[in-house]
PDB file of C-alpha atoms in Angstrom:
ATOM      1  CA  MET A1329      -0.057  -0.075  -0.076  1.00 44.00           C
ATOM      2  CA  LYS A1330       2.940   2.428   0.594  1.00 47.00           C
ATOM      3  CA  ILE A1331       3.751   1.952  -2.533  1.00 42.00           C
ATOM      4  CA  ALA A1332       0.701   2.251  -4.468  1.00 49.00           C
ATOM      5  CA  THR A1333       0.467   5.656  -2.430  1.00 47.00           C
ATOM      6  CA  SER A1334       4.162   6.981  -3.120  1.00 48.00           C
ATOM      7  CA  PHE A1335       3.575   5.637  -6.979  1.00 42.00           C
ATOM      8  CA  CYS A1336       0.197   7.714  -7.233  1.00 45.00           C
ATOM      9  CA  LEU A1337       0.721  10.576  -5.394  1.00 48.00           C
ATOM     10  CA  PRO A1338       2.457  12.756  -7.896  1.00 50.00           C
ATOM     11  CA  ALA A1339       0.556  12.314 -10.093  1.00 49.00           C
ATOM     12  CA  LEU A1340      -2.326  13.271  -7.852  1.00 44.00           C
ATOM     13  CA  LEU A1341      -0.564  16.271  -6.805  1.00 44.00           C
ATOM     14  CA  ALA A1342      -0.299  17.407 -10.529  1.00 47.00           C
ATOM     15  CA  ALA A1343      -3.311  16.620 -11.212  1.00 45.00           C
ATOM     16  CA  ALA A1344      -4.354  19.079  -7.811  1.00 44.00           C
ATOM     17  CA  ALA A1345      -2.489  21.528  -9.013  1.00 46.00           C
ATOM     18  CA  CYS A1346      -3.462  21.649 -12.836  1.00 43.00           C
ATOM     19  CA  LEU A1347      -7.448  22.413 -11.047  1.00 41.00           C
ATOM     20  CA  SER A1348      -5.614  24.950  -8.857  1.00 45.00           C
ATOM     21  CA  THR A1349      -5.020  26.761 -11.961  1.00 43.00           C
ATOM     22  CA  VAL A1350      -7.788  25.983 -14.030  1.00 43.00           C
ATOM     23  CA  SER A1351     -10.068  27.509 -11.339  1.00 46.00           C
ATOM     24  CA  ALA A1352      -7.867  30.323 -10.239  1.00 45.00           C
ATOM     25  CA  LEU A1353      -7.651  31.000 -14.291  1.00 46.00           C
ATOM     26  CA  ARG A1354     -11.756  30.976 -14.063  1.00 50.00           C
ATOM     27  CA  ALA A1355     -11.765  33.226 -11.369  1.00 64.00           C
ATOM     28  CA  GLU A1356      -9.734  36.113 -13.022  1.00 91.00           C
ATOM     29  CA  THR A1357     -11.452  37.917 -15.577  1.00 95.00           C
ATOM     30  CA  GLY A1358     -11.125  39.897 -18.811  1.00 97.00           C
ATOM     31  CA  THR A1359     -11.787  43.187 -20.783  1.00 98.00           C
ATOM     32  CA  LEU A1360     -13.083  42.947 -24.307  1.00 98.00           C
ATOM     33  CA  ARG A1361     -12.498  45.726 -26.527  1.00 98.00           C
ATOM     34  CA  MET A1362     -12.319  46.930 -29.921  1.00 98.00           C
ATOM     35  CA  GLN A1363     -13.100  50.223 -32.339  1.00 98.00           C
ATOM     36  CA  LEU A1364     -16.036  49.784 -35.110  1.00 98.00           C
ATOM     37  CA  VAL A1365     -14.531  51.818 -37.889  1.00 97.00           C
ATOM     38  CA  TYR A1366     -16.957  52.575 -41.293  1.00 97.00           C
ATOM     39  CA  GLY A1367     -15.326  51.445 -44.126  1.00 96.00           C
ATOM     40  CA  GLY A1368     -16.597  54.489 -46.743  1.00 95.00           C
ATOM     41  CA  ASP A1369     -16.553  58.305 -46.423  1.00 95.00           C
ATOM     42  CA  PRO A1370     -18.614  58.705 -43.033  1.00 92.00           C
ATOM     43  CA  VAL A1371     -22.352  59.664 -44.563  1.00 88.00           C
ATOM     44  CA  LYS A1372     -24.181  62.961 -42.550  1.00 92.00           C
ATOM     45  CA  PRO A1373     -27.789  61.562 -41.490  1.00 94.00           C
ATOM     46  CA  ALA A1374     -30.400  62.820 -43.208  1.00 95.00           C
ATOM     47  CA  PRO A1375     -33.180  64.986 -41.832  1.00 97.00           C
ATOM     48  CA  ILE A1376     -36.807  64.112 -40.668  1.00 97.00           C
ATOM     49  CA  ASP A1377     -39.474  65.166 -42.017  1.00 95.00           C
ATOM     50  CA  VAL A1378     -41.458  65.648 -39.419  1.00 97.00           C
ATOM     51  CA  ASN A1379     -45.401  65.291 -39.857  1.00 95.00           C
ATOM     52  CA  LYS A1380     -46.555  65.318 -36.224  1.00 96.00           C
ATOM     53  CA  ASP A1381     -46.775  67.916 -33.512  1.00 97.00           C
ATOM     54  CA  VAL A1382     -44.706  70.843 -36.178  1.00 97.00           C
ATOM     55  CA  GLN A1383     -44.791  73.197 -33.250  1.00 97.00           C
ATOM     56  CA  PHE A1384     -43.180  71.442 -31.163  1.00 98.00           C
ATOM     57  CA  CYS A1385     -41.058  68.864 -32.556  1.00 98.00           C
ATOM     58  CA  GLY A1386     -40.118  70.735 -36.026  1.00 97.00           C
ATOM     59  CA  LYS A1387     -38.308  73.169 -34.071  1.00 96.00           C
ATOM     60  CA  HIS A1388     -35.144  70.124 -32.965  1.00 97.00           C
ATOM     61  CA  GLY A1389     -33.878  69.415 -35.810  1.00 96.00           C
ATOM     62  CA  LEU A1390     -34.188  66.232 -35.573  1.00 98.00           C
ATOM     63  CA  THR A1391     -31.836  63.061 -38.061  1.00 97.00           C
ATOM     64  CA  ASN A1392     -32.236  60.029 -38.967  1.00 96.00           C
ATOM     65  CA  GLU A1393     -30.567  58.371 -36.161  1.00 96.00           C
ATOM     66  CA  ALA A1394     -29.875  54.404 -37.539  1.00 96.00           C
ATOM     67  CA  LEU A1395     -26.482  55.371 -38.730  1.00 97.00           C
ATOM     68  CA  ILE A1396     -24.218  57.571 -37.153  1.00 97.00           C
ATOM     69  CA  VAL A1397     -20.225  58.049 -38.717  1.00 97.00           C
ATOM     70  CA  ASN A1398     -18.017  60.020 -36.466  1.00 97.00           C
ATOM     71  CA  PRO A1399     -16.919  63.080 -39.298  1.00 96.00           C
ATOM     72  CA  THR A1400     -13.872  62.990 -37.579  1.00 97.00           C
ATOM     73  CA  ASN A1401     -12.239  59.226 -37.236  1.00 97.00           C
ATOM     74  CA  LYS A1402     -14.830  57.126 -38.607  1.00 97.00           C
ATOM     75  CA  GLY A1403     -16.107  55.662 -35.998  1.00 98.00           C
ATOM     76  CA  ILE A1404     -19.520  53.520 -35.723  1.00 98.00           C
ATOM     77  CA  LYS A1405     -21.649  54.325 -33.137  1.00 98.00           C
ATOM     78  CA  ASN A1406     -24.461  52.569 -31.459  1.00 98.00           C
ATOM     79  CA  ALA A1407     -23.782  48.486 -32.388  1.00 98.00           C
ATOM     80  CA  VAL A1408     -24.094  46.481 -29.710  1.00 98.00           C
ATOM     81  CA  VAL A1409     -21.807  43.695 -28.536  1.00 98.00           C
ATOM     82  CA  TYR A1410     -22.580  40.980 -26.097  1.00 98.00           C
ATOM     83  CA  VAL A1411     -21.770  37.426 -25.146  1.00 97.00           C
ATOM     84  CA  TYR A1412     -24.153  35.281 -26.966  1.00 95.00           C
ATOM     85  CA  THR A1413     -25.691  32.142 -24.355  1.00 92.00           C
ATOM     86  CA  GLY A1414     -26.360  30.324 -27.400  1.00 80.00           C
ATOM     87  CA  ARG A1415     -26.627  26.192 -27.877  1.00 77.00           C
ATOM     88  CA  GLY A1416     -23.339  24.667 -26.903  1.00 71.00           C
ATOM     89  CA  THR A1417     -21.772  28.129 -25.830  1.00 78.00           C
ATOM     90  CA  PRO A1418     -19.975  27.740 -22.238  1.00 78.00           C
ATOM     91  CA  ASP A1419     -22.068  28.272 -18.726  1.00 80.00           C
ATOM     92  CA  LEU A1420     -21.378  32.131 -17.888  1.00 85.00           C
ATOM     93  CA  PRO A1421     -20.838  32.386 -14.360  1.00 81.00           C
ATOM     94  CA  GLU A1422     -23.604  33.378 -12.254  1.00 80.00           C
ATOM     95  CA  THR A1423     -24.712  37.345 -11.521  1.00 80.00           C
ATOM     96  CA  GLU A1424     -26.969  38.931  -8.980  1.00 80.00           C
ATOM     97  CA  PRO A1425     -29.590  40.525 -11.007  1.00 79.00           C
ATOM     98  CA  ALA A1426     -28.681  44.237 -10.531  1.00 83.00           C
ATOM     99  CA  GLY A1427     -32.394  45.338  -9.848  1.00 92.00           C
ATOM    100  CA  ALA A1428     -31.409  48.277 -11.915  1.00 96.00           C
ATOM    101  CA  ASN A1429     -34.048  51.188 -12.860  1.00 97.00           C
ATOM    102  CA  HIS A1430     -33.584  52.210 -16.592  1.00 98.00           C
ATOM    103  CA  VAL A1431     -35.084  55.621 -17.829  1.00 98.00           C
ATOM    104  CA  LEU A1432     -36.574  55.778 -21.679  1.00 98.00           C
ATOM    105  CA  ALA A1433     -37.468  59.789 -21.991  1.00 98.00           C
ATOM    106  CA  ASN A1434     -39.532  61.104 -25.102  1.00 97.00           C
ATOM    107  CA  GLU A1435     -37.711  63.597 -25.251  1.00 97.00           C
ATOM    108  CA  ASN A1436     -37.543  66.771 -28.279  1.00 98.00           C
ATOM    109  CA  CYS A1437     -39.969  64.017 -29.735  1.00 98.00           C
ATOM    110  CA  ARG A1438     -36.948  61.508 -29.606  1.00 98.00           C
ATOM    111  CA  PHE A1439     -35.988  58.491 -27.256  1.00 98.00           C
ATOM    112  CA  GLU A1440     -33.437  59.083 -24.700  1.00 98.00           C
ATOM    113  CA  PRO A1441     -31.156  56.846 -25.346  1.00 98.00           C
ATOM    114  CA  ARG A1442     -31.137  55.248 -28.368  1.00 98.00           C
ATOM    115  CA  TYR A1443     -30.126  52.132 -27.014  1.00 98.00           C
ATOM    116  CA  ILE A1444     -30.938  50.077 -23.197  1.00 98.00           C
ATOM    117  CA  ILE A1445     -28.705  47.411 -21.982  1.00 98.00           C
ATOM    118  CA  ALA A1446     -30.601  45.499 -19.312  1.00 97.00           C
ATOM    119  CA  GLN A1447     -30.768  42.417 -16.905  1.00 96.00           C
ATOM    120  CA  THR A1448     -33.606  40.232 -16.303  1.00 96.00           C
ATOM    121  CA  GLY A1449     -34.843  41.800 -12.955  1.00 95.00           C
ATOM    122  CA  ASP A1450     -34.155  44.803 -14.433  1.00 97.00           C
ATOM    123  CA  LYS A1451     -37.046  47.900 -14.866  1.00 97.00           C
ATOM    124  CA  LEU A1452     -37.618  50.043 -17.851  1.00 98.00           C
ATOM    125  CA  THR A1453     -39.323  53.097 -16.676  1.00 98.00           C
ATOM    126  CA  VAL A1454     -40.068  55.159 -19.555  1.00 98.00           C
ATOM    127  CA  THR A1455     -41.358  59.080 -19.027  1.00 98.00           C
ATOM    128  CA  ASN A1456     -42.975  61.329 -20.740  1.00 98.00           C
ATOM    129  CA  PRO A1457     -41.243  65.257 -20.331  1.00 98.00           C
ATOM    130  CA  ASP A1458     -42.013  66.555 -23.791  1.00 98.00           C
ATOM    131  CA  PRO A1459     -44.941  69.435 -23.702  1.00 98.00           C
ATOM    132  CA  VAL A1460     -47.164  67.037 -26.409  1.00 98.00           C
ATOM    133  CA  GLY A1461     -48.354  63.604 -25.671  1.00 97.00           C
ATOM    134  CA  HIS A1462     -46.370  59.933 -26.423  1.00 98.00           C
ATOM    135  CA  ASN A1463     -46.184  56.360 -27.277  1.00 95.00           C
ATOM    136  CA  ALA A1464     -44.480  53.724 -26.169  1.00 97.00           C
ATOM    137  CA  ASN A1465     -45.156  50.453 -28.107  1.00 97.00           C
ATOM    138  CA  LEU A1466     -42.270  47.638 -26.801  1.00 97.00           C
ATOM    139  CA  ASN A1467     -42.076  44.393 -29.147  1.00 93.00           C
ATOM    140  CA  PHE A1468     -41.660  42.092 -26.873  1.00 97.00           C
ATOM    141  CA  LEU A1469     -40.913  38.225 -27.645  1.00 97.00           C
ATOM    142  CA  ARG A1470     -40.328  37.279 -24.578  1.00 97.00           C
ATOM    143  CA  ASN A1471     -42.157  39.470 -22.378  1.00 97.00           C
ATOM    144  CA  ASP A1472     -45.347  40.816 -22.310  1.00 94.00           C
ATOM    145  CA  PRO A1473     -45.711  43.056 -25.261  1.00 95.00           C
ATOM    146  CA  GLN A1474     -46.643  46.327 -24.167  1.00 95.00           C
ATOM    147  CA  ASN A1475     -48.224  49.762 -26.037  1.00 96.00           C
ATOM    148  CA  PHE A1476     -49.183  52.735 -24.056  1.00 96.00           C
ATOM    149  CA  THR A1477     -49.526  56.607 -24.302  1.00 96.00           C
ATOM    150  CA  ILE A1478     -47.457  58.476 -21.847  1.00 96.00           C
ATOM    151  CA  PRO A1479     -48.754  62.397 -21.647  1.00 97.00           C
ATOM    152  CA  THR A1480     -46.811  65.491 -20.772  1.00 97.00           C
ATOM    153  CA  GLY A1481     -45.574  65.041 -17.547  1.00 97.00           C
ATOM    154  CA  GLN A1482     -46.140  61.514 -16.812  1.00 97.00           C
ATOM    155  CA  GLU A1483     -44.715  57.462 -16.809  1.00 97.00           C
ATOM    156  CA  LYS A1484     -45.024  53.616 -17.575  1.00 97.00           C
ATOM    157  CA  SER A1485     -42.697  51.087 -16.018  1.00 97.00           C
ATOM    158  CA  VAL A1486     -42.527  47.825 -17.379  1.00 97.00           C
ATOM    159  CA  ASP A1487     -40.791  44.642 -15.290  1.00 97.00           C
ATOM    160  CA  LEU A1488     -38.064  42.914 -17.607  1.00 97.00           C
ATOM    161  CA  VAL A1489     -39.020  39.309 -16.326  1.00 96.00           C
ATOM    162  CA  GLU A1490     -37.355  37.079 -19.741  1.00 96.00           C
ATOM    163  CA  ALA A1491     -34.353  37.540 -21.749  1.00 96.00           C
ATOM    164  CA  GLU A1492     -34.900  38.643 -25.167  1.00 97.00           C
ATOM    165  CA  PRO A1493     -33.246  36.591 -28.340  1.00 95.00           C
ATOM    166  CA  ALA A1494     -32.546  40.012 -29.472  1.00 95.00           C
ATOM    167  CA  PRO A1495     -32.423  43.533 -29.440  1.00 97.00           C
ATOM    168  CA  ILE A1496     -35.939  44.385 -29.136  1.00 98.00           C
ATOM    169  CA  PRO A1497     -36.948  47.887 -31.228  1.00 97.00           C
ATOM    170  CA  VAL A1498     -39.370  50.338 -29.001  1.00 98.00           C
ATOM    171  CA  GLU A1499     -41.099  52.928 -32.022  1.00 97.00           C
ATOM    172  CA  CYS A1500     -43.560  55.632 -31.437  1.00 97.00           C
ATOM    173  CA  ASN A1501     -46.772  55.555 -32.975  1.00 96.00           C
ATOM    174  CA  ILE A1502     -47.809  58.957 -32.819  1.00 97.00           C
ATOM    175  CA  HIS A1503     -44.617  59.813 -34.014  1.00 98.00           C
ATOM    176  CA  PRO A1504     -42.968  57.338 -36.680  1.00 96.00           C
ATOM    177  CA  TRP A1505     -39.602  58.491 -36.790  1.00 97.00           C
ATOM    178  CA  MET A1506     -38.867  58.040 -32.790  1.00 98.00           C
ATOM    179  CA  LYS A1507     -36.779  54.834 -32.794  1.00 97.00           C
ATOM    180  CA  ALA A1508     -35.387  52.944 -29.930  1.00 98.00           C
ATOM    181  CA  TYR A1509     -33.544  49.256 -28.509  1.00 98.00           C
ATOM    182  CA  VAL A1510     -34.179  47.366 -25.740  1.00 98.00           C
ATOM    183  CA  VAL A1511     -31.510  44.827 -24.908  1.00 98.00           C
ATOM    184  CA  VAL A1512     -32.960  42.545 -22.677  1.00 97.00           C
ATOM    185  CA  LEU A1513     -30.212  39.922 -20.930  1.00 96.00           C
ATOM    186  CA  GLU A1514     -29.748  37.049 -18.326  1.00 94.00           C
ATOM    187  CA  HIS A1515     -25.877  38.573 -17.603  1.00 95.00           C
ATOM    188  CA  PRO A1516     -23.988  41.999 -17.932  1.00 95.00           C
ATOM    189  CA  PHE A1517     -21.627  41.424 -20.340  1.00 97.00           C
ATOM    190  CA  ALA A1518     -22.734  43.832 -23.318  1.00 97.00           C
ATOM    191  CA  ALA A1519     -22.026  47.340 -24.331  1.00 98.00           C
ATOM    192  CA  VAL A1520     -22.379  49.687 -27.273  1.00 98.00           C
ATOM    193  CA  SER A1521     -20.254  51.449 -29.370  1.00 98.00           C
ATOM    194  CA  ASP A1522     -19.862  55.283 -28.090  1.00 98.00           C
ATOM    195  CA  GLU A1523     -18.910  57.913 -30.596  1.00 97.00           C
ATOM    196  CA  ASP A1524     -15.661  56.888 -31.332  1.00 98.00           C
ATOM    197  CA  GLY A1525     -17.022  53.829 -32.211  1.00 98.00           C
ATOM    198  CA  MET A1526     -14.987  52.412 -29.939  1.00 98.00           C
ATOM    199  CA  ILE A1527     -16.893  48.769 -27.367  1.00 98.00           C
ATOM    200  CA  GLU A1528     -15.459  47.784 -23.883  1.00 98.00           C
ATOM    201  CA  ILE A1529     -16.827  44.670 -22.070  1.00 98.00           C
ATOM    202  CA  GLU A1530     -15.440  44.101 -18.954  1.00 96.00           C
ATOM    203  CA  GLY A1531     -15.823  41.166 -16.153  1.00 95.00           C
ATOM    204  CA  LEU A1532     -15.536  38.135 -19.162  1.00 96.00           C
ATOM    205  CA  PRO A1533     -14.818  34.875 -17.223  1.00 95.00           C
ATOM    206  CA  ALA A1534     -11.159  35.225 -18.406  1.00 96.00           C
ATOM    207  CA  GLY A1535     -10.099  30.776 -19.529  1.00 94.00           C
ATOM    208  CA  GLU A1536     -13.376  30.757 -21.733  1.00 91.00           C
ATOM    209  CA  GLU A1537     -13.440  30.614 -25.506  1.00 94.00           C
ATOM    210  CA  LEU A1538     -16.817  33.301 -26.107  1.00 96.00           C
ATOM    211  CA  THR A1539     -18.901  33.310 -28.205  1.00 96.00           C
ATOM    212  CA  PHE A1540     -20.125  37.581 -28.534  1.00 97.00           C
ATOM    213  CA  ARG A1541     -22.597  39.106 -31.390  1.00 97.00           C
ATOM    214  CA  ILE A1542     -23.107  41.785 -32.675  1.00 98.00           C
ATOM    215  CA  PHE A1543     -26.032  44.443 -34.153  1.00 98.00           C
ATOM    216  CA  HIS A1544     -26.145  47.639 -35.381  1.00 98.00           C
ATOM    217  CA  GLU A1545     -29.596  48.947 -36.500  1.00 97.00           C
ATOM    218  CA  ALA A1546     -29.008  49.544 -39.786  1.00 96.00           C
ATOM    219  CA  GLY A1547     -27.672  46.496 -41.467  1.00 96.00           C
ATOM    220  CA  ARG A1548     -26.278  43.073 -40.861  1.00 95.00           C
ATOM    221  CA  ILE A1549     -22.401  42.539 -40.139  1.00 96.00           C
ATOM    222  CA  ASP A1550     -21.021  39.505 -41.171  1.00 95.00           C
ATOM    223  CA  GLU A1551     -17.774  40.921 -42.948  1.00 96.00           C
ATOM    224  CA  VAL A1552     -14.916  42.497 -41.118  1.00 97.00           C
ATOM    225  CA  THR A1553     -11.717  43.664 -41.604  1.00 97.00           C
ATOM    226  CA  ILE A1554      -9.278  43.619 -38.616  1.00 96.00           C
ATOM    227  CA  ASP A1555      -6.198  44.991 -38.513  1.00 85.00           C
ATOM    228  CA  GLY A1556      -5.816  44.636 -42.359  1.00 87.00           C
ATOM    229  CA  LYS A1557      -7.200  41.023 -42.431  1.00 93.00           C
ATOM    230  CA  SER A1558     -10.628  39.752 -43.884  1.00 95.00           C
ATOM    231  CA  GLU A1559     -12.825  37.447 -40.650  1.00 95.00           C
ATOM    232  CA  SER A1560     -16.136  36.199 -41.453  1.00 96.00           C
ATOM    233  CA  TRP A1561     -18.963  37.040 -38.525  1.00 96.00           C
ATOM    234  CA  ARG A1562     -20.946  33.858 -39.364  1.00 92.00           C
ATOM    235  CA  ARG A1563     -24.829  35.153 -38.245  1.00 93.00           C
ATOM    236  CA  SER A1564     -23.207  38.261 -36.965  1.00 96.00           C
ATOM    237  CA  ARG A1565     -20.845  35.895 -34.645  1.00 96.00           C
ATOM    238  CA  PHE A1566     -17.384  35.576 -33.580  1.00 97.00           C
ATOM    239  CA  GLU A1567     -15.367  34.232 -30.790  1.00 96.00           C
ATOM    240  CA  VAL A1568     -12.696  35.572 -28.283  1.00 97.00           C
ATOM    241  CA  GLU A1569     -10.525  33.357 -26.130  1.00 97.00           C
ATOM    242  CA  ILE A1570     -10.992  35.471 -22.989  1.00 97.00           C
ATOM    243  CA  LYS A1571      -6.934  36.029 -21.457  1.00 97.00           C
ATOM    244  CA  PRO A1572      -6.764  37.944 -18.304  1.00 97.00           C
ATOM    245  CA  GLY A1573      -6.747  41.432 -18.301  1.00 97.00           C
ATOM    246  CA  MET A1574      -6.843  43.408 -21.572  1.00 98.00           C
ATOM    247  CA  ASN A1575      -8.270  41.452 -25.089  1.00 98.00           C
ATOM    248  CA  ASP A1576      -7.661  43.784 -27.536  1.00 97.00           C
ATOM    249  CA  LEU A1577      -9.676  43.272 -30.986  1.00 96.00           C
ATOM    250  CA  GLY A1578      -8.389  46.128 -32.372  1.00 96.00           C
ATOM    251  CA  THR A1579      -9.499  48.021 -35.184  1.00 97.00           C
ATOM    252  CA  VAL A1580     -12.684  46.789 -36.822  1.00 98.00           C
ATOM    253  CA  THR A1581     -13.395  47.693 -40.479  1.00 98.00           C
ATOM    254  CA  VAL A1582     -17.125  47.171 -41.160  1.00 97.00           C
ATOM    255  CA  PRO A1583     -17.796  47.731 -44.901  1.00 96.00           C
ATOM    256  CA  ALA A1584     -19.867  50.733 -46.231  1.00 96.00           C
ATOM    257  CA  ASP A1585     -22.522  48.507 -47.868  1.00 94.00           C
ATOM    258  CA  ALA A1586     -23.152  46.671 -45.365  1.00 96.00           C
ATOM    259  CA  LEU A1587     -24.468  49.331 -43.200  1.00 95.00           C
ATOM    260  CA  SER A1588     -27.090  51.363 -44.962  1.00 82.00           C
ATOM    261  CA  GLY A1589     -28.396  54.460 -43.105  1.00 59.00           C
ATOM    262  CA  GLU A1590     -32.481  53.160 -43.663  1.00 60.00           C
TER     263      GLU A1590
END
C-alpha cells in the first residue's frame, strides 16, 4: 500500500495543481475591447420629415439616427456587442440581478437613449418630459408586449422578466420617426459603441472561448476587416478566447455597403 500511495502521489499532486490553475484562471476576468469604424466616407444623417406636432417637434432639427458615423475618425456609434448564450456555448458565471431601473425618455420628440442594455429583473421606466403626448410600443418577444400612451409629465414602468433573443425595437406610433432599442439579457456582458466606435465589455470570465454577437440596426455585420485582415462573422457572431486583462481586437472595419442607414 505504501508503494502504491507513493507511486500515485505525484500524479495526484499534478492533477490538484492543474485544477488549482484552472480555478485560478476562471477566477480572473478579462476585458474585450474593439473600435468599429466605417469602411467608406462618413455619412451625414438625413433630416427627418416632421409631420406631427410640427410646432414643437419641428424646432429640434431631428435627423435619422439609424447610422451615426464620426466624421473625424469614422467610428460607428450604437453598435451592440454582447455574449451570446445559445446552444453549445460555455456557461457563464452566475451574477446577482442588479435590479436596476432604466429610464427611456420621450425627449424633444426622440427617444433618449437610443439603446438600453438591461438584465432580467431590471425595470424599464418610460417618461415623457415633452409638452406633447407620446406613445411607446415595445415589441417584446418573451416579455409581455406593451403599447401605451404617455401624457405630458407622466411615466410608465415595465418589469423585464425574461431575456430577449435579440434587441427589441421601441416605437412611437404618434411620431413614426422615433425609435429605440432595449436589450434584455441574463448577464451583464454587453456594451454599446460610443461616438468613437469604441466598445469595452468588462468582467468576462478568463480561460473561456466566448461567442459574441454584434447588432446594428442599419444592417447585418458579417464580413469585417481587423487590422487589415478579412474575417467572416457568420450570423454576426465571433469567438474570442478571453485571457486575463485586456483582450484588444484593435480596429474592426465594417464595409460601407453593410450598413444602409435607413
